[in-house]
Short mmCIF file of C-alpha atoms in Angstrom, two decimals:
data_model
loop_
_atom_site.label_atom_id
_atom_site.label_comp_id
_atom_site.label_asym_id
_atom_site.label_seq_id
_atom_site.Cartn_x
_atom_site.Cartn_y
_atom_site.Cartn_z
CA MET Y 8 141.24 49.83 17.91
CA ALA Y 9 137.74 48.77 18.85
CA GLU Y 10 138.30 50.01 22.40
CA THR Y 11 139.38 53.42 21.03
CA GLN Y 12 136.21 53.71 19.01
CA ARG Y 13 134.00 52.73 21.95
CA SER Y 14 135.57 55.44 24.05
CA HIS Y 15 134.42 58.13 21.61
CA LEU Y 16 130.83 56.87 21.49
CA PRO Y 17 128.23 58.85 23.40
CA PHE Y 18 127.04 57.50 26.77
CA GLN Y 19 123.96 55.29 26.53
CA ARG Y 20 121.29 54.79 29.15
CA ASN Y 21 119.03 51.69 29.01
CA GLY Y 22 120.40 50.75 25.62
CA GLN Y 23 119.58 54.17 24.06
CA ARG Y 24 121.71 57.17 23.25
CA ASN Y 25 121.70 60.00 25.81
CA ASP Y 26 121.47 63.12 23.72
CA GLU Y 27 121.67 65.31 26.83
CA SER Y 28 125.22 64.30 27.65
CA PRO Y 29 127.41 67.37 27.74
CA SER Y 30 130.03 67.77 25.11
CA SER Y 31 133.63 68.34 25.94
CA ASP Y 32 133.31 72.06 25.11
CA GLU Y 33 130.42 72.45 27.52
CA THR Y 34 132.35 70.64 30.20
CA LEU Y 35 135.27 73.00 29.84
CA ALA Y 36 132.95 75.98 30.00
CA GLY Y 37 131.40 74.65 33.23
CA HIS Y 38 134.79 74.25 34.86
CA ALA Y 39 135.60 77.82 33.92
CA ARG Y 40 132.40 79.09 35.51
CA ASP Y 41 133.11 77.11 38.71
CA GLY Y 42 136.54 78.64 38.86
CA ASP Y 43 135.10 82.15 38.51
CA SER Y 44 132.58 81.42 41.32
CA GLU Y 45 135.33 80.24 43.64
CA ASN Y 46 137.36 83.37 42.89
CA ARG Y 47 134.34 85.57 43.60
CA GLY Y 48 133.72 83.61 46.85
CA ARG Y 49 137.29 84.21 47.94
CA ARG Y 50 136.94 87.95 47.19
CA ARG Y 51 133.68 88.06 49.20
CA ASN Y 52 135.33 86.22 52.11
CA LYS Y 53 137.98 88.87 52.12
CA GLU Y 54 135.19 91.45 52.44
CA GLY Y 55 133.84 89.66 55.57
CA LEU Y 56 131.07 87.54 54.05
CA SER Y 57 130.87 83.82 54.70
CA ASP Y 58 130.19 81.06 52.23
CA VAL Y 59 126.91 80.44 54.05
CA GLU Y 60 125.82 84.03 53.48
CA GLU Y 61 126.90 83.78 49.80
CA LYS Y 62 124.60 80.79 49.37
CA GLY Y 63 121.76 82.52 51.31
CA GLU Y 64 121.57 79.78 53.97
CA PRO Y 65 120.72 80.76 57.66
CA GLU Y 66 123.54 80.96 60.16
CA GLY Y 67 123.71 78.79 63.30
CA PRO Y 68 123.12 80.07 66.89
CA PRO Y 69 125.53 82.79 68.04
CA GLN Y 70 128.48 81.63 70.01
CA PRO Y 71 128.47 82.55 73.76
CA VAL Y 72 130.78 85.36 74.85
CA GLY Y 73 132.25 86.46 78.16
CA PHE Y 74 130.60 88.80 80.64
CA PHE Y 75 132.95 91.67 79.75
CA SER Y 76 132.66 91.21 75.99
CA ARG Y 77 132.19 94.41 73.97
CA GLU Y 78 129.15 92.89 72.33
CA LEU Y 79 127.39 92.93 75.75
CA ASN Y 80 128.17 96.55 76.60
CA LYS Y 81 124.66 97.82 75.90
CA VAL Y 82 122.74 94.99 77.53
CA ARG Y 83 125.13 94.94 80.49
CA LEU Y 84 124.41 98.62 81.17
CA GLU Y 85 120.68 98.00 80.92
CA VAL Y 86 120.89 95.10 83.35
CA PHE Y 87 122.83 97.21 85.86
CA GLN Y 88 120.21 99.97 85.69
CA LEU Y 89 117.28 97.59 86.14
CA TRP Y 90 119.04 95.81 89.01
CA ALA Y 91 119.76 99.10 90.80
CA ARG Y 92 116.20 100.37 90.33
CA THR Y 93 114.62 97.14 91.60
CA THR Y 94 116.94 97.02 94.60
CA LEU Y 95 116.12 100.64 95.45
CA ILE Y 96 112.37 100.06 95.22
CA LEU Y 97 112.56 96.96 97.43
CA SER Y 98 114.75 98.75 99.96
CA VAL Y 99 112.30 101.65 100.22
CA PHE Y 100 109.45 99.17 100.55
CA ILE Y 101 111.22 97.35 103.37
CA LEU Y 102 111.95 100.55 105.27
CA THR Y 103 108.48 102.03 104.88
CA VAL Y 104 106.10 99.05 105.00
CA LEU Y 105 107.78 96.17 106.79
CA SER Y 106 108.84 98.48 109.59
CA LEU Y 107 105.17 98.65 110.62
CA TYR Y 108 105.51 95.28 112.34
CA TRP Y 109 108.53 96.46 114.36
CA ALA Y 110 106.66 99.65 115.19
CA VAL Y 111 103.75 97.68 116.64
CA LEU Y 112 106.05 96.08 119.24
CA PHE Y 113 108.33 99.07 119.78
CA HIS Y 114 106.41 100.56 122.74
CA VAL Y 115 104.71 97.46 124.12
CA GLU Y 116 105.81 98.12 127.71
CA GLU Y 117 104.49 101.68 127.60
CA ASN Y 118 101.22 100.54 126.04
CA ILE Y 119 100.45 97.79 128.55
CA SER Y 120 98.32 100.34 130.37
CA SER Y 121 95.83 100.10 127.50
CA LEU Y 122 94.94 96.60 128.77
CA THR Y 123 92.05 97.61 131.01
CA VAL Y 124 91.51 95.76 134.26
CA PHE Y 125 88.43 96.60 136.35
CA VAL Y 126 88.93 96.88 140.11
CA VAL Y 127 85.52 96.59 141.77
CA ASP Y 128 85.37 96.89 145.57
CA PHE Y 129 82.20 95.35 147.03
CA ASP Y 130 83.75 95.01 150.50
CA GLY Y 131 81.29 96.24 153.14
CA ARG Y 132 79.15 98.00 150.54
CA VAL Y 133 76.46 95.40 149.97
CA ALA Y 134 73.92 94.23 152.58
CA PRO Y 135 74.14 92.51 155.02
CA PHE Y 136 77.81 93.52 155.38
CA THR Y 137 77.40 97.29 155.30
CA GLY Y 138 77.98 97.61 159.05
CA VAL Y 139 81.57 96.30 158.84
CA THR Y 140 84.51 98.65 158.44
CA PRO Y 141 86.16 97.43 155.22
CA LEU Y 142 89.88 96.64 155.29
CA VAL Y 143 90.52 94.36 152.32
CA GLY Y 144 88.89 96.47 149.62
CA PRO Y 145 90.59 99.77 150.43
CA MET Y 146 93.98 98.06 150.64
CA ILE Y 147 93.64 96.63 147.14
CA THR Y 148 92.29 99.78 145.51
CA GLN Y 149 95.04 101.88 147.09
CA THR Y 150 97.65 99.46 145.79
CA THR Y 151 96.33 99.54 142.22
CA GLU Y 152 96.02 103.33 142.21
CA ARG Y 153 99.57 103.65 143.51
CA MET Y 154 100.82 101.35 140.73
CA LEU Y 155 99.27 103.67 138.13
CA SER Y 156 101.57 106.48 139.26
CA MET Y 157 104.71 104.36 139.02
CA PRO Y 158 106.99 104.58 135.97
CA GLU Y 159 107.21 100.80 135.63
CA PRO Y 160 104.99 99.07 133.06
CA HIS Y 161 101.59 98.31 134.55
CA LEU Y 162 98.11 97.29 133.49
CA GLY Y 163 95.36 99.85 133.07
CA TYR Y 164 93.72 99.41 136.45
CA GLU Y 165 90.38 101.20 136.57
CA THR Y 166 88.52 101.45 139.86
CA MET Y 167 84.82 100.95 139.22
CA ASP Y 168 81.92 101.70 141.56
CA PRO Y 169 79.82 98.63 142.40
CA SER Y 170 76.68 100.50 141.41
CA VAL Y 171 77.82 100.35 137.77
CA PHE Y 172 77.22 96.61 137.99
CA ASP Y 173 74.05 96.86 140.12
CA ASN Y 174 76.11 95.73 143.14
CA ASP Y 175 76.31 92.27 141.62
CA PRO Y 176 79.74 90.56 141.22
CA ILE Y 177 78.31 88.27 138.54
CA LEU Y 178 77.73 91.25 136.26
CA VAL Y 179 81.44 92.05 136.52
CA ARG Y 180 82.20 88.62 135.11
CA GLN Y 181 79.74 89.28 132.31
CA ALA Y 182 81.52 92.54 131.48
CA VAL Y 183 84.84 90.71 131.20
CA PHE Y 184 83.27 88.04 129.01
CA ASP Y 185 81.83 90.77 126.76
CA TRP Y 186 85.35 92.19 126.25
CA LYS Y 187 84.69 95.40 128.15
CA ALA Y 188 87.90 94.70 130.07
CA TYR Y 189 90.73 92.21 129.76
CA ALA Y 190 90.35 91.18 133.40
CA ALA Y 191 88.67 92.19 136.63
CA ILE Y 192 89.64 92.16 140.29
CA ILE Y 193 86.57 91.65 142.47
CA ILE Y 194 86.71 92.23 146.21
CA MET Y 195 83.79 90.26 147.61
CA PRO Y 196 81.19 91.98 149.85
CA ASN Y 197 82.06 89.77 152.84
CA ALA Y 198 85.85 89.90 152.48
CA THR Y 199 86.54 91.80 155.72
CA ALA Y 200 83.50 90.44 157.58
CA MET Y 201 84.45 86.79 157.04
CA LEU Y 202 88.06 87.44 158.02
CA GLN Y 203 87.07 89.09 161.30
CA GLN Y 204 84.56 86.35 162.04
CA ALA Y 205 87.27 83.73 161.48
CA VAL Y 206 89.54 85.13 164.20
CA ASP Y 207 86.73 86.08 166.56
CA GLN Y 208 84.87 82.78 166.39
CA ALA Y 209 87.68 80.42 165.33
CA ASN Y 210 85.90 79.55 162.08
CA THR Y 211 88.03 76.67 160.81
CA THR Y 212 86.18 76.61 157.46
CA TYR Y 213 87.48 80.05 156.52
CA ASP Y 214 89.16 80.07 153.12
CA PRO Y 215 91.40 83.08 152.34
CA LEU Y 216 90.83 82.55 148.61
CA GLY Y 217 87.19 83.55 149.05
CA ALA Y 218 88.08 87.16 149.79
CA CYS Y 219 88.95 88.24 146.22
CA GLN Y 220 88.53 87.05 142.66
CA ILE Y 221 90.51 87.57 139.45
CA VAL Y 222 88.39 87.01 136.36
CA TYR Y 223 89.65 86.83 132.77
CA VAL Y 224 89.04 85.07 129.45
CA GLN Y 225 92.27 83.48 128.22
CA ALA Y 226 90.79 82.31 124.92
CA ARG Y 227 90.35 85.94 123.89
CA ASP Y 228 94.08 86.24 123.17
CA GLU Y 229 96.22 83.51 124.70
CA THR Y 230 99.53 85.18 123.86
CA THR Y 231 98.62 88.55 125.39
CA TYR Y 232 97.36 86.97 128.59
CA TYR Y 233 100.35 84.69 128.94
CA ASN Y 234 102.99 87.36 128.22
CA TYR Y 235 101.56 90.48 129.83
CA ILE Y 236 98.32 90.21 131.80
CA ILE Y 237 98.81 87.13 133.99
CA PRO Y 238 102.38 88.06 135.07
CA GLN Y 239 101.21 91.56 136.04
CA LEU Y 240 98.26 90.20 138.00
CA SER Y 241 100.51 87.73 139.79
CA THR Y 242 102.81 90.56 140.82
CA LEU Y 243 99.85 92.54 142.14
CA GLU Y 244 98.56 89.53 144.03
CA THR Y 245 101.93 89.03 145.73
CA GLN Y 246 102.17 92.68 146.75
CA VAL Y 247 98.65 92.84 148.14
CA THR Y 248 98.82 89.62 150.16
CA SER Y 249 102.23 90.57 151.54
CA LYS Y 250 101.24 94.07 152.65
CA PHE Y 251 97.84 93.09 153.95
CA GLY Y 252 99.29 90.12 155.83
CA GLN Y 253 101.73 92.38 157.66
CA MET Y 254 99.03 94.94 158.50
CA TRP Y 255 96.46 92.34 159.57
CA SER Y 256 98.88 90.32 161.69
CA SER Y 257 99.93 93.44 163.55
CA MET Y 258 96.30 94.39 164.21
CA VAL Y 259 95.31 90.94 165.44
CA LEU Y 260 98.31 90.48 167.71
CA GLN Y 261 97.72 93.86 169.29
CA ASN Y 262 94.08 93.02 170.01
CA THR Y 263 94.17 91.28 173.35
CA SER Y 264 90.46 90.48 173.21
CA ILE Y 265 91.10 87.77 170.64
CA PRO Y 266 91.92 84.46 172.35
CA ARG Y 267 95.22 82.96 171.23
CA GLU Y 268 93.51 79.60 170.96
CA ASN Y 269 91.45 80.98 168.08
CA LEU Y 270 94.58 81.94 166.19
CA GLN Y 271 95.99 78.48 166.69
CA ARG Y 272 92.83 76.90 165.31
CA VAL Y 273 92.60 79.16 162.23
CA PRO Y 274 96.19 80.01 161.30
CA GLN Y 275 95.08 80.74 157.71
CA ALA Y 276 93.14 83.72 159.07
CA LEU Y 277 96.40 85.20 160.28
CA SER Y 278 98.62 84.35 157.34
CA PRO Y 279 98.01 84.79 154.49
CA ALA Y 280 94.65 86.12 155.72
CA ILE Y 281 93.39 86.84 152.18
CA GLY Y 282 94.01 85.45 148.73
CA PHE Y 283 92.76 85.58 145.13
CA SER Y 284 90.68 82.94 143.40
CA GLN Y 285 91.27 82.92 139.66
CA PHE Y 286 88.37 82.33 137.29
CA ASN Y 287 89.44 81.74 133.71
CA LEU Y 288 86.01 81.75 132.12
CA ARG Y 289 87.26 80.33 128.83
CA PRO Y 290 90.62 78.53 129.04
CA PHE Y 291 92.65 78.20 125.87
CA ARG Y 292 92.64 74.46 125.27
CA PRO Y 293 93.28 71.84 123.98
CA ALA Y 294 96.89 72.39 122.95
CA VAL Y 295 96.22 71.20 119.40
CA THR Y 296 94.14 74.37 118.95
CA THR Y 297 97.33 76.44 118.82
CA PRO Y 298 98.18 75.75 115.14
CA ALA Y 299 94.61 76.57 114.11
CA VAL Y 300 94.87 80.11 115.50
CA SER Y 301 98.55 80.92 114.96
CA ILE Y 302 101.00 79.24 112.57
CA GLY Y 303 98.17 77.55 110.69
CA LEU Y 304 96.77 80.97 109.81
CA ILE Y 305 100.12 81.91 108.29
CA TYR Y 306 99.85 78.86 106.06
CA LEU Y 307 96.32 79.92 105.17
CA ILE Y 308 97.54 83.40 104.20
CA ILE Y 309 100.37 81.98 102.10
CA LEU Y 310 97.95 79.67 100.34
CA SER Y 311 95.56 82.56 99.70
CA PHE Y 312 98.28 84.78 98.28
CA PHE Y 313 100.06 82.23 96.13
CA SER Y 314 97.11 80.25 94.83
CA PHE Y 315 96.56 82.73 91.99
CA ALA Y 316 99.94 81.71 90.57
CA PHE Y 317 98.71 78.11 90.32
CA TYR Y 318 95.49 79.08 88.58
CA LEU Y 319 96.93 81.81 86.33
CA PRO Y 320 98.08 79.45 83.52
CA ILE Y 321 94.61 77.92 83.51
CA HIS Y 322 92.90 81.30 83.21
CA MET Y 323 95.27 82.48 80.48
CA LYS Y 324 94.15 79.70 78.16
CA PHE Y 325 91.15 81.88 77.35
CA LEU Y 326 93.51 84.60 76.10
CA ASN Y 327 95.89 82.47 74.04
CA PRO Y 328 95.17 83.21 70.37
CA GLY Y 329 95.40 80.54 67.71
CA GLU Y 330 93.07 77.66 68.35
CA HIS Y 331 90.10 79.76 69.49
CA PRO Y 332 88.94 83.38 69.62
CA LEU Y 333 89.79 85.50 72.66
CA MET Y 334 87.32 85.81 75.50
CA LYS Y 335 85.86 89.24 76.19
CA PHE Y 336 87.81 91.00 78.92
CA PRO Y 337 84.88 91.74 81.34
CA GLN Y 338 83.79 88.12 81.17
CA PHE Y 339 87.39 87.01 81.68
CA ILE Y 340 87.60 89.10 84.88
CA ALA Y 341 84.28 87.72 86.08
CA TRP Y 342 85.49 84.18 85.42
CA ARG Y 343 88.69 84.75 87.39
CA TRP Y 344 86.82 86.11 90.39
CA LEU Y 345 84.21 83.37 90.37
CA ALA Y 346 86.78 80.60 89.90
CA THR Y 347 88.93 82.04 92.69
CA ILE Y 348 86.04 82.28 95.15
CA VAL Y 349 84.94 78.70 94.45
CA ALA Y 350 88.52 77.51 94.82
CA TYR Y 351 88.82 79.28 98.18
CA PHE Y 352 85.54 77.71 99.25
CA LEU Y 353 86.99 74.24 98.73
CA LEU Y 354 90.51 75.05 99.98
CA SER Y 355 89.14 76.53 103.22
CA LEU Y 356 87.17 73.33 103.72
CA ALA Y 357 90.36 71.28 103.34
CA TYR Y 358 92.10 73.55 105.85
CA SER Y 359 89.23 73.29 108.33
CA LEU Y 360 89.12 69.51 108.04
CA ILE Y 361 92.65 69.35 109.45
CA SER Y 362 91.40 70.75 112.77
CA LEU Y 363 88.51 68.32 112.73
CA ALA Y 364 90.80 65.40 111.99
CA PHE Y 365 92.96 66.21 115.01
CA GLN Y 366 89.88 66.21 117.25
CA ILE Y 367 89.53 69.88 118.05
CA PRO Y 368 86.05 69.90 119.66
CA PHE Y 369 83.34 71.32 117.42
CA ALA Y 370 80.22 69.74 118.87
CA ASN Y 371 80.13 70.63 122.58
CA HIS Y 372 77.13 72.20 124.26
CA SER Y 373 76.95 75.83 125.30
CA ALA Y 374 77.58 77.03 128.86
CA PRO Y 375 76.65 80.09 130.96
CA THR Y 376 78.89 83.02 130.12
CA THR Y 377 79.75 83.75 133.75
CA GLU Y 378 80.94 80.25 134.63
CA VAL Y 379 84.24 78.53 133.86
CA ALA Y 380 83.82 76.08 130.97
CA ASN Y 381 86.15 74.23 128.62
CA ASN Y 382 85.34 74.65 124.93
CA PRO Y 383 81.61 75.35 125.15
CA GLU Y 384 80.05 76.04 121.76
CA PRO Y 385 76.82 77.95 121.22
CA PHE Y 386 76.28 76.53 117.72
CA GLY Y 387 76.50 72.87 118.69
CA LYS Y 388 77.37 70.68 115.71
CA GLY Y 389 77.10 73.70 113.46
CA THR Y 390 80.25 75.18 115.01
CA PHE Y 391 82.42 73.49 112.41
CA VAL Y 392 80.46 75.16 109.62
CA VAL Y 393 80.95 78.53 111.33
CA TYR Y 394 84.68 77.83 111.64
CA TRP Y 395 84.82 76.83 107.97
CA MET Y 396 83.01 79.99 106.85
CA ILE Y 397 85.32 82.22 108.88
CA ASN Y 398 88.34 80.62 107.22
CA PHE Y 399 86.63 80.98 103.83
CA ILE Y 400 85.93 84.68 104.36
CA GLY Y 401 89.50 85.20 105.50
CA MET Y 402 90.86 83.54 102.36
CA VAL Y 403 88.57 85.59 100.13
CA ALA Y 404 89.54 88.84 101.83
CA LEU Y 405 93.24 88.13 101.47
CA GLY Y 406 93.29 86.20 98.20
CA LEU Y 407 91.01 88.46 96.15
CA ALA Y 408 93.09 91.47 97.14
CA CYS Y 409 96.16 89.74 95.76
CA GLU Y 410 94.21 88.65 92.68
CA ASN Y 411 93.15 92.23 91.96
CA VAL Y 412 96.68 93.55 92.40
CA ALA Y 413 98.01 90.84 90.11
CA MET Y 414 95.60 91.90 87.39
CA VAL Y 415 96.43 95.62 87.80
CA ILE Y 416 100.20 95.80 88.29
CA GLY Y 417 101.26 92.26 87.40
CA GLN Y 418 104.48 90.49 88.23
CA PRO Y 419 106.85 90.80 90.00
CA TRP Y 420 105.34 93.60 92.08
CA THR Y 421 102.43 91.49 93.28
CA ALA Y 422 104.81 89.88 95.75
CA MET Y 423 105.12 93.19 97.60
CA VAL Y 424 101.46 93.00 98.60
CA ARG Y 425 102.10 89.64 100.24
CA LEU Y 426 104.84 91.16 102.36
CA ILE Y 427 102.64 93.84 103.93
CA PRO Y 428 102.55 92.91 107.64
CA SER Y 429 99.22 91.89 109.04
CA LYS Y 430 97.97 90.08 112.10
CA PRO Y 431 95.35 87.54 111.12
CA GLU Y 432 93.05 87.21 114.06
CA GLN Y 433 89.69 86.46 112.54
CA PRO Y 434 89.54 82.74 113.44
CA ALA Y 435 91.73 83.19 116.51
CA SER Y 436 89.64 85.78 118.29
CA LYS Y 437 86.18 85.36 116.82
CA ILE Y 438 86.06 81.61 117.24
CA ALA Y 439 87.45 81.91 120.75
CA ARG Y 440 84.74 84.42 121.55
CA SER Y 441 82.03 82.30 119.97
CA PHE Y 442 82.94 79.21 122.01
CA ARG Y 443 80.62 80.14 124.86
#
């Protein structure tokens, strides 16, 4: 009985009566309301609404769908259009711009004649050899002029009068060194006179290589000389010595006034009779120089073009709103240019130090421009600074162009500027020319 009475007493909390305890009628009313809510939720689910939406709570991330899902119809069409447009633009760019490099090499054989080679005949035209009937000079000039009329690829042989060079063979060398011609063939004033004296007087000191000279500067463009100029000159040398040897041998053997003992003592005066001494005023050496003027320049270009991508996130911190006000746009552009130039100044130094570390000579003395010399340098120890500044100017010229394009048209089209073909020759040719 006592237990029955305790069950009807209100709930107590901390020894006191809890007046807020719901009565049995209120409890029944609450259950009725919950039942109505569940019924309404079921009706809303039938209408396509979820329990989460009924409660106003955010939904989770959308579930992934397949490539051919209907929900992707619109975006799939947009992607196809953008892909086709980008591919078309790149294809047109390749056909119109990159083809320039192929075009440069398309008619190389026909354009070899633009490589000028002076042919200067001093034979018998300078005192005291003016009284000798020249044989060597006319043979060579006739051969070069005949080659000009042939359809085969040939150098641009240009017969020059000795008076253009004040009748001085040394001035011909100077002209080659000053890039007025890629090479020169010099027939010495005593070419025929010394040959005749050799057979007449049995001059055993006669050297056939003293009759003619071939002068060139390989450091001007090592690839061009190696691929085109030197092979052509070697072919000419073979033709001239062969034809002249046949003609001269026939003349000497028919001349009965020449003692046969003389021919036995100076056989070189009979065959080959004449030859060509080669004077490479500035050889391209040492071999470690090759990366500095070829593949290394490609790395320098790549570094110039792509460096802006490394520095772009740093520059953009001035334009990120939130923690600070935005920088004024003109000052932002000035900052980007100044920061880029200073960066190129230091990066070009790092690039130049590689050549110095591998002992490319930068501190040799100068040498006369008409004499053969290996790596002479007119600036002495300052040559390295000149080399550094040339690399710096090259990086600025290439990198700032890419920086400007990046600020105007943005990504991804900036990459197209990097693909425009170019032949970087500023350090290759200018340094080679300055090493005098």
